[in-house]
Short mmCIF file of C-alpha atoms in Angstrom, two decimals:
data_model
loop_
_atom_site.label_atom_id
_atom_site.label_comp_id
_atom_site.label_asym_id
_atom_site.label_seq_id
_atom_site.Cartn_x
_atom_site.Cartn_y
_atom_site.Cartn_z
CA MET D 357 0.00 0.00 0.00
CA LYS D 358 2.79 2.34 0.93
CA LEU D 359 4.53 1.54 -2.33
CA ARG D 360 1.40 2.49 -4.27
CA LYS D 361 1.22 5.89 -2.55
CA VAL D 362 4.83 6.62 -3.39
CA THR D 363 4.27 5.57 -6.98
CA ALA D 364 1.15 7.68 -7.31
CA ALA D 365 2.88 10.69 -5.80
CA SER D 366 5.80 10.22 -8.14
CA ALA D 367 3.42 10.11 -11.07
CA VAL D 368 1.87 13.41 -10.00
CA VAL D 369 5.29 15.03 -9.64
CA LEU D 370 6.34 13.71 -13.03
CA ALA D 371 3.17 15.00 -14.67
CA LEU D 372 3.69 18.42 -13.13
CA ALA D 373 7.30 18.47 -14.29
CA VAL D 374 6.31 17.61 -17.85
CA SER D 375 3.60 20.27 -17.77
CA VAL D 376 5.99 22.97 -16.53
CA THR D 377 8.63 21.96 -19.09
CA ALA D 378 6.11 22.10 -21.91
CA CYS D 379 4.90 25.54 -20.85
CA GLY D 380 8.47 26.76 -20.56
CA GLY D 381 9.20 25.40 -24.05
CA ASP D 382 6.30 27.37 -25.51
CA LYS D 383 7.78 30.59 -24.18
CA LYS D 384 11.33 29.79 -25.15
CA ASP D 385 11.07 30.85 -28.78
CA ASP D 386 7.97 31.51 -30.83
CA GLY D 387 10.12 32.57 -33.77
CA ALA D 388 8.19 35.80 -34.28
CA SER D 389 8.66 38.11 -31.31
CA GLY D 390 10.01 38.13 -27.80
CA GLY D 391 11.58 34.68 -28.11
CA LYS D 392 15.03 33.67 -26.97
CA LYS D 393 16.52 33.26 -30.46
CA ILE D 394 15.54 33.91 -34.04
CA LYS D 395 17.11 32.30 -37.11
CA ILE D 396 17.54 34.56 -40.13
CA GLY D 397 18.78 33.52 -43.55
CA ILE D 398 21.39 35.66 -45.32
CA LYS D 399 24.20 35.27 -47.83
CA PHE D 400 27.65 34.73 -46.36
CA ASP D 401 29.70 35.65 -49.43
CA GLN D 402 28.40 38.97 -50.77
CA PRO D 403 30.36 42.03 -49.58
CA GLY D 404 28.13 45.01 -48.91
CA LEU D 405 25.04 42.78 -48.59
CA GLY D 406 25.65 39.64 -46.58
CA LEU D 407 29.19 38.71 -45.60
CA GLN D 408 30.68 36.52 -42.89
CA LYS D 409 33.91 38.23 -41.84
CA PRO D 410 37.07 36.42 -40.67
CA ASP D 411 36.28 37.22 -37.03
CA GLY D 412 32.90 35.47 -37.33
CA SER D 413 30.80 38.63 -37.39
CA TYR D 414 28.48 39.64 -40.22
CA SER D 415 28.11 42.80 -42.28
CA GLY D 416 26.17 44.20 -45.20
CA PHE D 417 22.96 45.95 -46.16
CA ASP D 418 20.85 42.80 -45.87
CA VAL D 419 22.37 42.17 -42.45
CA ASP D 420 21.57 45.72 -41.32
CA VAL D 421 17.99 45.44 -42.58
CA ALA D 422 17.47 42.04 -40.95
CA THR D 423 18.98 43.25 -37.66
CA TYR D 424 16.68 46.27 -37.61
CA VAL D 425 13.63 44.12 -38.40
CA ALA D 426 14.57 41.58 -35.73
CA LYS D 427 14.85 44.35 -33.14
CA GLN D 428 11.37 45.59 -34.02
CA LEU D 429 10.16 42.01 -33.53
CA GLY D 430 11.69 41.91 -30.07
CA TYR D 431 15.17 40.46 -30.64
CA GLN D 432 18.51 42.01 -29.79
CA PRO D 433 21.51 41.40 -32.08
CA ASP D 434 22.91 38.72 -29.75
CA GLN D 435 19.64 36.80 -30.07
CA ILE D 436 20.03 36.41 -33.83
CA GLU D 437 21.38 33.19 -35.30
CA TRP D 438 22.53 33.84 -38.86
CA VAL D 439 21.99 30.96 -41.27
CA GLN D 440 23.65 30.74 -44.69
CA THR D 441 20.96 30.41 -47.33
CA LYS D 442 22.23 29.95 -50.85
CA SER D 443 20.00 31.06 -53.71
CA ALA D 444 18.96 27.55 -54.74
CA ASP D 445 17.88 26.60 -51.20
CA ARG D 446 15.96 29.69 -50.06
CA GLU D 447 12.45 28.33 -50.66
CA ASN D 448 13.32 24.99 -49.07
CA ALA D 449 14.83 26.66 -46.00
CA LEU D 450 11.58 28.53 -45.37
CA GLN D 451 9.38 25.50 -46.03
CA ARG D 452 11.46 23.34 -43.65
CA GLY D 453 11.38 26.01 -40.96
CA ASP D 454 15.16 26.33 -40.88
CA VAL D 455 14.79 30.12 -40.64
CA LYS D 456 12.05 32.57 -39.69
CA PHE D 457 12.77 34.88 -42.60
CA ILE D 458 15.33 35.45 -45.34
CA ALA D 459 17.03 38.70 -46.41
CA ALA D 460 19.46 37.63 -49.11
CA THR D 461 19.19 39.62 -52.36
CA TYR D 462 15.88 37.78 -52.76
CA SER D 463 14.18 39.27 -55.82
CA ILE D 464 10.38 39.12 -55.74
CA THR D 465 9.02 37.22 -58.74
CA ASP D 466 5.64 35.75 -59.60
CA GLU D 467 7.15 32.27 -59.66
CA ARG D 468 8.63 32.62 -56.18
CA LYS D 469 5.40 34.05 -54.79
CA GLN D 470 3.79 30.69 -55.50
CA LYS D 471 6.13 29.10 -52.94
CA VAL D 472 6.83 31.78 -50.31
CA ASP D 473 5.37 35.05 -49.05
CA PHE D 474 7.30 38.30 -49.21
CA ALA D 475 7.53 41.39 -47.04
CA GLY D 476 8.89 44.55 -48.62
CA PRO D 477 10.33 45.29 -51.07
CA TYR D 478 13.15 47.01 -49.20
CA LEU D 479 15.49 47.75 -52.13
CA LEU D 480 15.10 48.27 -55.87
CA ALA D 481 18.23 47.10 -57.66
CA HIS D 482 19.05 46.90 -61.37
CA GLN D 483 21.27 44.71 -63.48
CA ASP D 484 24.33 46.77 -64.30
CA LEU D 485 28.00 46.62 -65.27
CA LEU D 486 31.09 47.01 -63.12
CA VAL D 487 34.11 48.34 -65.01
CA LYS D 488 37.47 49.90 -64.22
CA LYS D 489 37.33 53.55 -63.28
CA ASP D 490 39.12 54.61 -66.49
CA SER D 491 37.12 52.26 -68.73
CA ASP D 492 35.68 53.53 -72.00
CA ILE D 493 32.60 51.29 -71.57
CA THR D 494 29.70 53.68 -70.98
CA LYS D 495 26.81 51.91 -72.74
CA GLY D 496 25.71 48.39 -73.44
CA THR D 497 26.84 48.29 -77.07
CA ASP D 498 30.39 49.09 -75.95
CA LEU D 499 30.57 45.48 -74.74
CA ASN D 500 30.77 44.14 -78.30
CA LYS D 501 34.16 42.41 -78.72
CA LYS D 502 34.78 42.91 -74.99
CA LYS D 503 35.20 40.17 -72.36
CA LEU D 504 32.13 40.10 -70.10
CA CYS D 505 32.21 38.13 -66.86
CA SER D 506 29.40 36.69 -64.76
CA VAL D 507 29.05 33.63 -62.55
CA VAL D 508 28.35 30.17 -63.90
CA GLY D 509 24.60 29.56 -64.07
CA SER D 510 23.68 33.24 -64.06
CA THR D 511 21.48 34.63 -66.82
CA SER D 512 22.85 38.18 -66.49
CA ALA D 513 25.62 37.92 -69.08
CA GLN D 514 23.38 36.01 -71.50
CA ASN D 515 20.76 38.76 -71.17
CA VAL D 516 23.35 41.33 -72.19
CA LYS D 517 24.53 39.25 -75.16
CA LYS D 518 20.97 38.58 -76.28
CA THR D 519 19.61 42.11 -75.99
CA ILE D 520 22.34 44.72 -76.39
CA ALA D 521 25.77 43.29 -77.22
CA PRO D 522 25.56 40.14 -79.38
CA ASP D 523 29.31 40.16 -80.02
CA ALA D 524 30.30 40.26 -76.36
CA ASN D 525 32.72 37.50 -75.35
CA LEU D 526 31.27 35.78 -72.28
CA ARG D 527 33.66 34.67 -69.55
CA PRO D 528 31.71 32.69 -66.92
CA LEU D 529 33.60 32.10 -63.67
CA SER D 530 32.71 30.23 -60.49
CA GLY D 531 32.01 33.29 -58.33
CA TYR D 532 31.79 37.08 -58.25
CA SER D 533 35.07 37.33 -56.36
CA GLU D 534 36.83 35.65 -59.28
CA CYS D 535 35.14 38.02 -61.72
CA VAL D 536 36.22 41.07 -59.73
CA ALA D 537 39.77 39.76 -59.51
CA GLY D 538 39.70 39.22 -63.29
CA LEU D 539 38.46 42.76 -63.79
CA GLN D 540 41.27 44.09 -61.64
CA SER D 541 43.92 42.13 -63.55
CA GLY D 542 42.50 42.96 -66.98
CA ALA D 543 41.50 39.37 -67.77
CA VAL D 544 37.93 40.64 -68.30
CA ASP D 545 36.59 44.05 -69.27
CA ALA D 546 33.34 44.11 -67.32
CA LEU D 547 31.26 42.20 -64.78
CA THR D 548 27.48 42.09 -64.81
CA THR D 549 24.90 41.31 -62.11
CA ASP D 550 22.68 43.38 -59.76
CA ASP D 551 24.10 46.86 -59.15
CA SER D 552 23.78 46.39 -55.38
CA ILE D 553 26.04 43.32 -55.52
CA LEU D 554 28.52 45.13 -57.76
CA ALA D 555 28.57 48.12 -55.42
CA GLY D 556 29.23 45.85 -52.47
CA PHE D 557 32.29 44.31 -54.09
CA ALA D 558 33.57 47.67 -55.31
CA SER D 559 33.24 49.06 -51.76
CA GLN D 560 35.70 46.58 -50.30
CA ASP D 561 38.83 48.25 -48.94
CA LYS D 562 41.13 46.43 -51.36
CA TYR D 563 39.15 47.73 -54.36
CA LYS D 564 38.18 51.25 -53.26
CA GLY D 565 38.59 53.76 -56.07
CA GLN D 566 39.41 51.17 -58.75
CA PHE D 567 35.96 50.50 -60.22
CA LYS D 568 32.74 52.25 -61.18
CA LEU D 569 29.19 51.23 -62.08
CA ALA D 570 28.07 52.02 -65.61
CA GLY D 571 24.54 52.89 -64.45
CA LEU D 572 22.72 51.07 -67.27
CA LYS D 573 19.68 49.77 -65.30
CA LEU D 574 19.20 46.70 -67.47
CA SER D 575 16.48 45.19 -65.25
CA ASN D 576 14.42 45.83 -62.12
CA GLU D 577 15.15 43.62 -59.10
CA ASN D 578 12.88 44.24 -56.11
CA TYR D 579 14.47 42.67 -53.06
CA GLY D 580 11.97 41.27 -50.57
CA ILE D 581 12.17 39.46 -47.25
CA GLY D 582 11.05 35.88 -47.72
CA VAL D 583 8.67 34.32 -45.18
CA LYS D 584 7.10 30.87 -45.05
CA LYS D 585 4.01 30.65 -47.24
CA GLY D 586 0.86 31.51 -45.27
CA ASP D 587 2.61 33.32 -42.40
CA SER D 588 0.80 36.61 -42.97
CA ALA D 589 1.25 37.72 -39.36
CA THR D 590 5.04 37.77 -39.72
CA VAL D 591 4.80 39.50 -43.11
CA ASP D 592 2.71 42.27 -41.54
CA LYS D 593 5.17 42.71 -38.65
CA ILE D 594 8.15 42.88 -40.99
CA ASN D 595 6.43 45.40 -43.26
CA LYS D 596 5.76 47.66 -40.26
CA ALA D 597 9.41 47.34 -39.24
CA LEU D 598 10.59 48.25 -42.75
CA GLU D 599 8.28 51.27 -42.82
CA GLN D 600 9.81 52.42 -39.53
CA MET D 601 13.33 51.88 -40.85
CA VAL D 602 12.61 54.14 -43.81
CA ALA D 603 10.83 56.74 -41.69
CA ASP D 604 13.62 57.14 -39.11
CA LYS D 605 16.33 57.29 -41.84
CA SER D 606 18.03 54.07 -40.69
CA TRP D 607 17.49 52.77 -44.23
CA ASP D 608 19.43 55.70 -45.73
CA LYS D 609 22.27 55.18 -43.26
CA ALA D 610 22.49 51.48 -44.13
CA VAL D 611 22.71 52.29 -47.85
CA LYS D 612 25.47 54.85 -47.27
CA ASP D 613 27.44 52.63 -44.89
CA ASN D 614 27.44 49.61 -47.19
CA PHE D 615 27.46 51.06 -50.72
CA GLY D 616 28.79 54.59 -50.31
CA PRO D 617 32.44 53.94 -51.27
CA ALA D 618 31.30 52.70 -54.71
CA GLN D 619 29.29 55.88 -55.30
CA TYR D 620 26.21 53.72 -55.76
CA LYS D 621 23.32 55.78 -57.10
CA ASN D 622 20.58 53.89 -55.34
CA GLU D 623 16.88 54.25 -55.99
CA PRO D 624 14.79 55.80 -53.20
CA ALA D 625 13.34 53.34 -50.72
CA PRO D 626 10.50 51.50 -52.47
CA LYS D 627 6.96 51.64 -51.17
CA ILE D 628 6.57 48.82 -48.66
CA GLY D 629 3.94 46.33 -49.78
CA ASP D 630 4.13 47.43 -53.41
CA ILE D 631 4.22 44.59 -56.03
CA VAL D 632 4.32 41.94 -53.29
CA LYS D 633 0.74 40.69 -53.50
#
């Protein structure tokens, strides 16, 4: 009989412990606001946008935007866990729940909107050219007979060859860093991708003053913050945070800090919520 009482009491204690643990787990991290940690997807290899530095810290415009948004959601910088999200895995990362949101040069397209929801846009970029500061390339047709670099798998260089410079000599390399190094050495004459990415590379200390953007605006790329499909509550919160970032001029400061050395002529902050739905 005594044994039964002890067993019953133990069961009650165990049940209470499980209940308390479960409640505590609910409060630990709701992934939206006030939680202990939040996981945010960024690029790790794009200077000026999303870059993991040798000391383990992170910098770039996307990082600054994401940090500001996270703070508005209730998270301090030390509560952010940065997760590398490569372009090909962004939709999957959101669907799996690996991250709460993604800020990684994520252009809003109709195709992507079928798979994820977007907050923003928070930056309007354009496909452009990066050339040496003393280059005579000032318009698209100047690329005929010139060596044009872009990364393997990118459509940027092919777009240029198809639409404005059919005689351009394409030089696909494995990454933008290789293209920039080739531009510096003279192995290529120009590099093409989004102007924000080009400005980020050109703003690196080792390249300051060596390059310029041609300013051709070959396409419109509206960068949005990707959120798991159906999570409208988080989209609304992020949009409010972005509106606040623009209103208090933090957005302007982030643009200047990350792209200023390249003399990037950025577009004004886009209207939040425009083109997203």
